[in-house]
Coordinates of C-alpha atoms in Angstrom, one line a residue:
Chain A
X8 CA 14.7 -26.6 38.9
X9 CA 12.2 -25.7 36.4
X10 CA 8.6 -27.1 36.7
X11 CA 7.1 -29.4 34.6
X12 CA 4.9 -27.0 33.1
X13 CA 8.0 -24.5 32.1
X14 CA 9.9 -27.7 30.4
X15 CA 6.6 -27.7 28.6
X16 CA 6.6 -24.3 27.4
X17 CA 10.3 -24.4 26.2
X18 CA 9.7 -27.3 24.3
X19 CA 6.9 -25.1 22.5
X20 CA 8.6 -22.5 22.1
X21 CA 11.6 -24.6 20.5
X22 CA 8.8 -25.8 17.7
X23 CA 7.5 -22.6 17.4
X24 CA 11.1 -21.1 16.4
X25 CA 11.2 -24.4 14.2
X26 CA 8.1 -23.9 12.3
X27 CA 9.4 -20.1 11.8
X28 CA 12.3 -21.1 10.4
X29 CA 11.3 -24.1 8.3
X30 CA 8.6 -21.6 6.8
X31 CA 11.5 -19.2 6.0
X32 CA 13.6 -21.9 4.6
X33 CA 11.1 -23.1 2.2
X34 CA 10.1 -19.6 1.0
X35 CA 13.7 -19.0 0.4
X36 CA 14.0 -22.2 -1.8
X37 CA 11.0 -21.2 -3.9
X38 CA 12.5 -17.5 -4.1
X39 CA 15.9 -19.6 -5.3
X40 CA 14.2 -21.6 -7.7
X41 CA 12.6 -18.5 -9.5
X42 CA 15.8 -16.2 -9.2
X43 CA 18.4 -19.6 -10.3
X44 CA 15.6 -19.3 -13.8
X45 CA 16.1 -15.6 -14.2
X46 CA 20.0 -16.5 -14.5
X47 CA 19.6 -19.4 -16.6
X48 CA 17.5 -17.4 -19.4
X49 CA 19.4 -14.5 -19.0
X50 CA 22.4 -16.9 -19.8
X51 CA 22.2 -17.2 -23.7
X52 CA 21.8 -13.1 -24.2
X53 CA 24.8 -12.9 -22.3
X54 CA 26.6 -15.1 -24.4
X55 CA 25.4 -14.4 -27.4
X56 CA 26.3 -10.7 -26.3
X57 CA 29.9 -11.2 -25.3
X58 CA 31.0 -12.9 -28.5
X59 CA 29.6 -9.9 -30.5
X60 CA 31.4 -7.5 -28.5
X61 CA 34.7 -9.2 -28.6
X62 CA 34.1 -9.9 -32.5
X63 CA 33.8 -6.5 -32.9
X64 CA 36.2 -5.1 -30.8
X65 CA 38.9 -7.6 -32.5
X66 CA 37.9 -5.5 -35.5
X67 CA 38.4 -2.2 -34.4
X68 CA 41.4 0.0 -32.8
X69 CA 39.5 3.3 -31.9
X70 CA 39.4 4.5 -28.8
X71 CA 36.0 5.4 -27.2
X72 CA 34.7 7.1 -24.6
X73 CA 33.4 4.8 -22.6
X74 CA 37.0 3.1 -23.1
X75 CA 38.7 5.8 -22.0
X76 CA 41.9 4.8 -19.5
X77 CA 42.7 8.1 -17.8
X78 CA 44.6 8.8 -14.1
X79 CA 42.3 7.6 -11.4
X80 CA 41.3 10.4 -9.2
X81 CA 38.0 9.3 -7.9
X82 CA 36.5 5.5 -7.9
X83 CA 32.8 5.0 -7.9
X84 CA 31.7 1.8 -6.2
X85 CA 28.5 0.3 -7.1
X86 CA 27.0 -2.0 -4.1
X87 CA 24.8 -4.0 -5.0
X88 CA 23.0 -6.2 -1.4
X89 CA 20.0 -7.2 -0.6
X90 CA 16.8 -5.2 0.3
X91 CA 15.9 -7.6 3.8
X92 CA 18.2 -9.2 6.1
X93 CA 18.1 -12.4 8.2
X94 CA 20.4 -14.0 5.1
X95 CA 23.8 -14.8 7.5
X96 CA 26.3 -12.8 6.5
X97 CA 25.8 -12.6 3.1
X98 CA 25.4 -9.0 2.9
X99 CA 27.9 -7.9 6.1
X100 CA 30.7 -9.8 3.4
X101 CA 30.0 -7.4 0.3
X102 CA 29.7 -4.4 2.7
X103 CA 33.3 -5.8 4.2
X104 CA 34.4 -6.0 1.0
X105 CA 33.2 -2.6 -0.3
X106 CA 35.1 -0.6 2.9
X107 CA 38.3 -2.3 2.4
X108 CA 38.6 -1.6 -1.4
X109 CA 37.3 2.1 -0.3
X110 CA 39.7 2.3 2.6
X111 CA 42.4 1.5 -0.6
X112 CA 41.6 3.5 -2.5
X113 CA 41.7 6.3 0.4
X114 CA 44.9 4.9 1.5
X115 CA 46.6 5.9 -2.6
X116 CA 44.6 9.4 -2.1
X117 CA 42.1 8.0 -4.7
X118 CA 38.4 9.7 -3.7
X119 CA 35.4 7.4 -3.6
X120 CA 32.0 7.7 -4.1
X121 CA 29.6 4.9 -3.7
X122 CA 26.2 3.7 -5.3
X123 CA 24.0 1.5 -3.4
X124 CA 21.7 -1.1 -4.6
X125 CA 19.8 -2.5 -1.4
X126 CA 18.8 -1.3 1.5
X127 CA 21.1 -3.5 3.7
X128 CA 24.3 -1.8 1.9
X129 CA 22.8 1.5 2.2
X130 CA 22.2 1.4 5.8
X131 CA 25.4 0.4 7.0
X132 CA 27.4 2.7 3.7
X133 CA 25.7 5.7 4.3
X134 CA 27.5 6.6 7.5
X135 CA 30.6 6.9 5.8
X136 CA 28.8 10.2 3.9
X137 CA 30.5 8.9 0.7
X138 CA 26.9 7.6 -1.1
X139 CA 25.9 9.3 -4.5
X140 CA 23.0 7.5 -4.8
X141 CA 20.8 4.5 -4.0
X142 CA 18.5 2.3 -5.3
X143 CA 16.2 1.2 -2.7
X144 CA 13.5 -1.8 -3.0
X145 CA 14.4 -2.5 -6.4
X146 CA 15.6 -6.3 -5.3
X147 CA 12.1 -8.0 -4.9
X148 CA 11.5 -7.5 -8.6
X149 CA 13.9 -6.1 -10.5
X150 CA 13.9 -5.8 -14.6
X151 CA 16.2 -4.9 -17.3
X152 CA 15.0 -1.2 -16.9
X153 CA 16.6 -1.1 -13.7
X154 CA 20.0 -2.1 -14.4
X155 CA 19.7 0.5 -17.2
X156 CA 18.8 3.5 -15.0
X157 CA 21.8 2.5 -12.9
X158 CA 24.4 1.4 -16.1
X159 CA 22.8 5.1 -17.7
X160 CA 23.5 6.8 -14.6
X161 CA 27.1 6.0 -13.9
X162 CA 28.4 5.9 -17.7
X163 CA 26.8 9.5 -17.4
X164 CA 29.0 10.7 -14.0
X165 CA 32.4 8.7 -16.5
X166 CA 31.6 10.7 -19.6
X167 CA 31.2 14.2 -17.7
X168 CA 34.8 13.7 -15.7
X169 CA 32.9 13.0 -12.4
X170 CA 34.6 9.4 -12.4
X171 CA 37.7 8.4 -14.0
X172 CA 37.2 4.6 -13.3
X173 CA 34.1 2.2 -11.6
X174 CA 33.7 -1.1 -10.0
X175 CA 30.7 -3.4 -9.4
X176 CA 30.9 -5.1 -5.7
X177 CA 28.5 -8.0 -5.1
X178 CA 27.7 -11.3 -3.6
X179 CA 28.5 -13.9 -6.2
X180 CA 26.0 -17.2 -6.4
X181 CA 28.7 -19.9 -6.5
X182 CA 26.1 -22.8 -5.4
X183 CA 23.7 -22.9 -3.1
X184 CA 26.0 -23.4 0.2
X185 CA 28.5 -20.9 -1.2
X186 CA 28.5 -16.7 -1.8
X187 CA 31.2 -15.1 -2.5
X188 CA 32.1 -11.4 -2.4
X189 CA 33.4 -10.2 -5.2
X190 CA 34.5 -6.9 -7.2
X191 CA 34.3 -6.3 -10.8
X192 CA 36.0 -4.0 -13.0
X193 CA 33.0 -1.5 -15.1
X194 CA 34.4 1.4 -16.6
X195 CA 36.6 2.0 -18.5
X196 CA 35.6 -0.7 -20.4
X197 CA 38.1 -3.3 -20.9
X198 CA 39.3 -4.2 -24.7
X199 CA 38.5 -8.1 -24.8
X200 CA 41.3 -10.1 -26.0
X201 CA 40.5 -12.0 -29.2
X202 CA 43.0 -14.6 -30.6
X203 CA 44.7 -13.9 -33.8
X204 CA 43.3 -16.7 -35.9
X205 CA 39.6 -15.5 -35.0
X206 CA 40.9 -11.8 -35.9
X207 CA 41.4 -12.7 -39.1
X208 CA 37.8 -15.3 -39.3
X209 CA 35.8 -12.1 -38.1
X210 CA 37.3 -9.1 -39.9
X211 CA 35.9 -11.2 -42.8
X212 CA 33.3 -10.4 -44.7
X213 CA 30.1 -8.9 -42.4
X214 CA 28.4 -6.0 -43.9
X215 CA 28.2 -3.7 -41.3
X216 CA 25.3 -1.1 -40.8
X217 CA 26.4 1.4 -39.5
X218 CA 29.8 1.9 -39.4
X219 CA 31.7 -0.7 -36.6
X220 CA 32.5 2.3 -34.8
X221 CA 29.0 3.5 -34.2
X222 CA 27.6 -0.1 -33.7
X223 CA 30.1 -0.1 -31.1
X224 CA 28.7 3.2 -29.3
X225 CA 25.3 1.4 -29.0
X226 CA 26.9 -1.6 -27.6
X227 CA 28.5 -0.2 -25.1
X228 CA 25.9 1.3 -23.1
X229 CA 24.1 -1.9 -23.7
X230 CA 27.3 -3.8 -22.4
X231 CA 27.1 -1.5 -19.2
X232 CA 23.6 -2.9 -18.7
X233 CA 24.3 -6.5 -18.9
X234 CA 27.2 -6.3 -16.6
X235 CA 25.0 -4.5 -13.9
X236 CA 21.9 -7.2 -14.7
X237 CA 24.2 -9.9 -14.3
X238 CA 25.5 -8.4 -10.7
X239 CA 21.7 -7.9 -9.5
X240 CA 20.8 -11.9 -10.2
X241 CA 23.5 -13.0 -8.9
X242 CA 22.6 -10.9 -5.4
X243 CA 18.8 -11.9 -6.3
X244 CA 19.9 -15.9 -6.4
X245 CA 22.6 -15.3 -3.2
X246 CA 20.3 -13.8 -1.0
X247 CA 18.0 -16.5 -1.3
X248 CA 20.6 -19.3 -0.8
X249 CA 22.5 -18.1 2.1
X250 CA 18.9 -16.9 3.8
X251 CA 18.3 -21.1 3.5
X252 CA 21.8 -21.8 4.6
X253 CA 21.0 -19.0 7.8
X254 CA 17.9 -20.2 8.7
X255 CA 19.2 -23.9 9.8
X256 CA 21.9 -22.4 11.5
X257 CA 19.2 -20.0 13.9
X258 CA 17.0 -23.0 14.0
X259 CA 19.7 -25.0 15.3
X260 CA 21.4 -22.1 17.7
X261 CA 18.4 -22.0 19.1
X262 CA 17.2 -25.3 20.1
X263 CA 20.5 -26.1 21.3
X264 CA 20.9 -22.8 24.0
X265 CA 17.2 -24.3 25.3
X266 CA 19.0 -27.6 25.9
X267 CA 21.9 -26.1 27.5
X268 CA 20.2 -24.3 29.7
X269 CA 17.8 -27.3 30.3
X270 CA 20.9 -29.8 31.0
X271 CA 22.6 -26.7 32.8
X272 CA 19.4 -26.6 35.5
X273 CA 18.8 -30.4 36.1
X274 CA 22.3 -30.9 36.3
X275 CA 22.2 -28.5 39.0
X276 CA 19.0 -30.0 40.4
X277 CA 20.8 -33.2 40.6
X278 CA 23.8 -31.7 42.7
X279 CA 21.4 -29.8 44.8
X280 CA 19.6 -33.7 45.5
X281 CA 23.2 -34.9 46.2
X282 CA 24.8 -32.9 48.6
Chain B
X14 CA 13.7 -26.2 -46.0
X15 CA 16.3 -25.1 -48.2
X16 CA 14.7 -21.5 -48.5
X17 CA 14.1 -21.1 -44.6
X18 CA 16.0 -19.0 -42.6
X19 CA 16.8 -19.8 -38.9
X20 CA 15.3 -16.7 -36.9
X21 CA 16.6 -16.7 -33.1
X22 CA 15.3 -13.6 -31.1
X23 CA 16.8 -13.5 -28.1
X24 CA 16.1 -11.3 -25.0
X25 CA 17.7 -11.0 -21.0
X26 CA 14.5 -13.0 -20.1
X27 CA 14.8 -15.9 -22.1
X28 CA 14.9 -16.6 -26.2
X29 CA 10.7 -15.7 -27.7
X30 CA 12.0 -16.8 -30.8
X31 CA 13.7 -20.5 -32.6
X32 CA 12.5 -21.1 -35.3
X33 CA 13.1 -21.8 -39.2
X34 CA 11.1 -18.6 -41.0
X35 CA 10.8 -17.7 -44.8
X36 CA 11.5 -13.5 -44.7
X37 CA 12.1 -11.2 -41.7
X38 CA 11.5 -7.8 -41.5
X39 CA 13.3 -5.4 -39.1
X40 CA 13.6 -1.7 -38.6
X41 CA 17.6 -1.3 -38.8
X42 CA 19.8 1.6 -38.1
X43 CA 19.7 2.7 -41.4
X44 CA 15.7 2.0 -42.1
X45 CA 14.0 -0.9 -42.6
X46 CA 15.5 -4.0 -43.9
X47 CA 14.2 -7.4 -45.2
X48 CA 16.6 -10.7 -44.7
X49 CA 15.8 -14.4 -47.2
X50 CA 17.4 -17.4 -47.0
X51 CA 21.2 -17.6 -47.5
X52 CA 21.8 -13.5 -46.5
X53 CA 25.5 -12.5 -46.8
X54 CA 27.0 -12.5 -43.1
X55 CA 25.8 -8.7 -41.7
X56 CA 25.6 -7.1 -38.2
X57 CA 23.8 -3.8 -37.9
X58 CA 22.2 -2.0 -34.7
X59 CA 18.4 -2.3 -34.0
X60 CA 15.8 0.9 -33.5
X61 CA 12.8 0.7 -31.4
X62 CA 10.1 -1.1 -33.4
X63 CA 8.0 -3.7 -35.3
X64 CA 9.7 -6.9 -36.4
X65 CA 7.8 -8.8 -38.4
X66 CA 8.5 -12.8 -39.9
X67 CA 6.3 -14.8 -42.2
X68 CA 6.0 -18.6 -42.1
X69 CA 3.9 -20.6 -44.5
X70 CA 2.5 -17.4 -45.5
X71 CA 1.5 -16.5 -42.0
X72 CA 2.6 -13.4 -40.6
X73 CA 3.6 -12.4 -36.9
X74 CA 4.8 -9.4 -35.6
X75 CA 7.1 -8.9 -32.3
X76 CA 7.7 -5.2 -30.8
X77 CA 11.2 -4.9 -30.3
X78 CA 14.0 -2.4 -28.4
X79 CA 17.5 -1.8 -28.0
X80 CA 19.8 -3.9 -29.2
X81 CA 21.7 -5.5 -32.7
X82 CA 20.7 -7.7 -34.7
X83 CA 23.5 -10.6 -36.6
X84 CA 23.0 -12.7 -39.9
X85 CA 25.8 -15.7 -40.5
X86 CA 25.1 -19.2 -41.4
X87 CA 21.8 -18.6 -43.0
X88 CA 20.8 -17.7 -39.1
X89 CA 19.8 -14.2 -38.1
X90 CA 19.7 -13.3 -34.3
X91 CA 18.4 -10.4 -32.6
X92 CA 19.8 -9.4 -29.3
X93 CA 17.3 -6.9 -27.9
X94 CA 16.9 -5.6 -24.5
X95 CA 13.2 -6.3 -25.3
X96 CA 10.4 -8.0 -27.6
X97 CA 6.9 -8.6 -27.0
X98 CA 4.3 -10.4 -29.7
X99 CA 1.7 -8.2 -30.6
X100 CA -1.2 -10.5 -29.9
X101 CA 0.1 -10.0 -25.9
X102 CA 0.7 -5.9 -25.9
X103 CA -1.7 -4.3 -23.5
X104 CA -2.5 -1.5 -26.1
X105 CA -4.9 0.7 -23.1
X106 CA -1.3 0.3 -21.0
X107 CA 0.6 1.6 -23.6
X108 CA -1.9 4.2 -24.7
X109 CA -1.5 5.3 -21.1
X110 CA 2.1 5.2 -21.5
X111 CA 1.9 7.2 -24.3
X112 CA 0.2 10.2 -22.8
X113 CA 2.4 9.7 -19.8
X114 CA 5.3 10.0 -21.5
X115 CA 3.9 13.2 -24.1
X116 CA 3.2 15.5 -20.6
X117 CA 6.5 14.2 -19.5
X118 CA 7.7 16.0 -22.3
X119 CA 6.1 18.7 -21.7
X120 CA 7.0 19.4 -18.7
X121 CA 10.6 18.5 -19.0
X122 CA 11.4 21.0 -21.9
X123 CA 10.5 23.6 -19.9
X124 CA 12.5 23.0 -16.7
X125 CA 15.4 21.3 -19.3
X126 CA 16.0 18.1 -17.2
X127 CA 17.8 16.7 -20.1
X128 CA 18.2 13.4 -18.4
X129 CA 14.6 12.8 -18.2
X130 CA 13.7 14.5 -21.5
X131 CA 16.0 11.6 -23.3
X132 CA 13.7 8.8 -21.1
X133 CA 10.1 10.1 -21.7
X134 CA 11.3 10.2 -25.7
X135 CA 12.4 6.3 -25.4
X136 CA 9.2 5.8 -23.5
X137 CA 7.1 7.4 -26.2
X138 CA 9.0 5.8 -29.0
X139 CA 8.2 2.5 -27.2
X140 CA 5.0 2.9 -26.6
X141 CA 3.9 4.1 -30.3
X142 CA 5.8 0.9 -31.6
X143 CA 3.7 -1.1 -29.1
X144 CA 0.4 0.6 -30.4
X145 CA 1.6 -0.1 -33.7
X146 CA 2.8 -3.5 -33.5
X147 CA -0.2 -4.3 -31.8
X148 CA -2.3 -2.6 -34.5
X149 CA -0.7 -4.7 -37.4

């Protein structure tokens, strides 16, 4: 049976773990805060920038490069997870993810190569020998420039024949107590469907400067960006949520083993009394 | 005002720009171009440089990148990757830039890194419009 002093200790150590945690929690919530306003201003450019593109592509019936539907040969994953750990399994889900859409792929004789955005993904990715590239430490404070260099990089590999098709693989922000993995077509670039009526309302009477088809080639690119932005807040805003959702859960793991084993040695004090 | 138009500039960080504005002045894809009140709908691509708007006879310039710009509904919207106001550009940053991005070039011709050639150029052309739009 423990002595009074070591029942004393535990119980410190218990708060300690709690004051840890409770520390981590609320820097988490203040990371959430500034990451959930990132997405929210980044939310009218997005909009504003997906009705152009589909305007314009409602317009248009050329095929462009960065359109280009070809046989897959080889699939370039990008991976985009978290620089630090301690977040649950938010990460260990998009890594998950990424090896069974690779393993897929492998199965149809499709090669893959992967980009990693994070050092969590890297770590665990790179023993598979498949990684390209990686973006390391970026996470903390990432800008549009970024998402550029890493939109730039792989449009670059699809236009030279390296790739014949790419997909982004991320942890979504659904709310704050829910992160989903999920994978996103990138190149080719899908044709966006536009209704028939709005054809007709858009094809109207815009001057365009230059020519749609050369707008278009400076949209894309830009397109590419947005999509890989968009997949770096929502990792931003997930990390942060499921570290908050992670760190009651340790908190909790670990205050109850101390009472288990507490209960576990007076109940055996108790017996030992009895018999 | 009848003879307003509604300028909207909008970036991935958040709109700088909403606000009703007598002329605007951009550097299209084709050169310059100046938008009034009541501009026939028009959509053209967006270069690296000033954009300037006057209000009440007051003029203010914005350094802008990468993107398109749209006029429809007596409202023009800019969708660039980037635009700073010139009273807030750092013009000893992007002097710095500027030289940074000129040895860049240097270098990089010689050892033809073609990749890296094309950035230090948009990092030069950035910086000179910041200097500029600073300047103005």
């Amino acid at each position: 049976m423990p002595s009074l002093k070591e029942v004393k200790l535990k119980i410190t150590g218990v708060k300690k773990t709690s004051q840890i945690t409770k520390a981590m929690n609320m820097v988490a919530a203040a990371k959430l805060r500034g990451a959930q306003e990132k997405m929210e201003a980044f939310r009218p450019y997005t909009s504003k920038f997906n009705e152009t593109m589909s305007n314009l592509s409602g317009g248009t019936t050329n095929d462009f490069p960065l359109m280009d539907v070809r046989e897959v040969k080889k699939v370039e994953l990008i991976v985009v997870t978290s620089d630090r750990g301690l977040c649950g399994s938010y990460n260990s889900n998009t890594i998950k993810l990424a090896e069974r859409t690779m393993r897929a792929y492998e199965a149809k004789g499709i090669e893959v190569s992967l980009v990693c955005v994070g050092k969590k993904g890297n770590s665990i990715l790179k023993k598979t020998g498949k990684v390209r590239k990686k973006y390391l430490d970026i996470m903390a404070s990432f800008q549009m420039f970024n998402a550029r260099e890493i939109a730039a990089d792989v449009a670059d590999q699809f236009l030279k024949g390296e790739i014949d098709q790419a997909e982004v693989i991320y942890g979504e922000f659904v709310s704050i107590v829910s992160q989903v993995a999920t994978s996103k077509p990138f190149l080719p670039i899908k044709p966006v469907e536009v209704a028939e009526e709005e054809k007709k309302q858009i094809s109207g009477d815009y001057i365009n400067e230059p020519s749609t088809e050369e707008i278009m080639d400076v949209l894309q690119p830009l397109y590419l960006n947005v999509m890989v932005y968009h997949a770096l807040l929502e990792c931003g805003a997930g990390e942060q949520a499921a570290r908050m959702t992670a760190m009651a859960v340790v908190y909790n793991k670990a205050r109850q083993a101390a009472v288990t084993s507490e209960l576990m040695d007076i109940v055996g004090g108790a017996e030992a009394l009895n018999s | 005002m009848a003879n307003q138009i509604r300028l909207e500039v909008v970036t991935p960080t958040g709109a700088i720009v909403n606000e009703d504005v007598d002329i605007v002045n951009a550097p299209g894809y084709g050169g310059d171009f100046g938008v009034l009140a009541n501009h026939a709908p028009f959509l053209s691509t967006i270069k690296i440089g000033t954009l300037t708007y006057e209000k009440d006879k007051k003029r203010e310039n914005l350094m802008i990148s990468g993107g398109f710009c749209e006029v429809s509904n007596n409202q023009i919207t800019f969708l660039v990757e980037s635009a700073e106001r010139g009273a807030q550009i750092d013009v000893e940053r992007a002097m710095k830039a500027k030289e940074r991005a000129e040895r860049r070039l240097a270098q990089g011709k010689q050892s033809d890194e073609n990749l890296n050639v094309v950035r230090a150029e948009a990092a030069l052309q950035r910086a000179i419009a910041r200097i500029k739009t600073a300047k103005m």
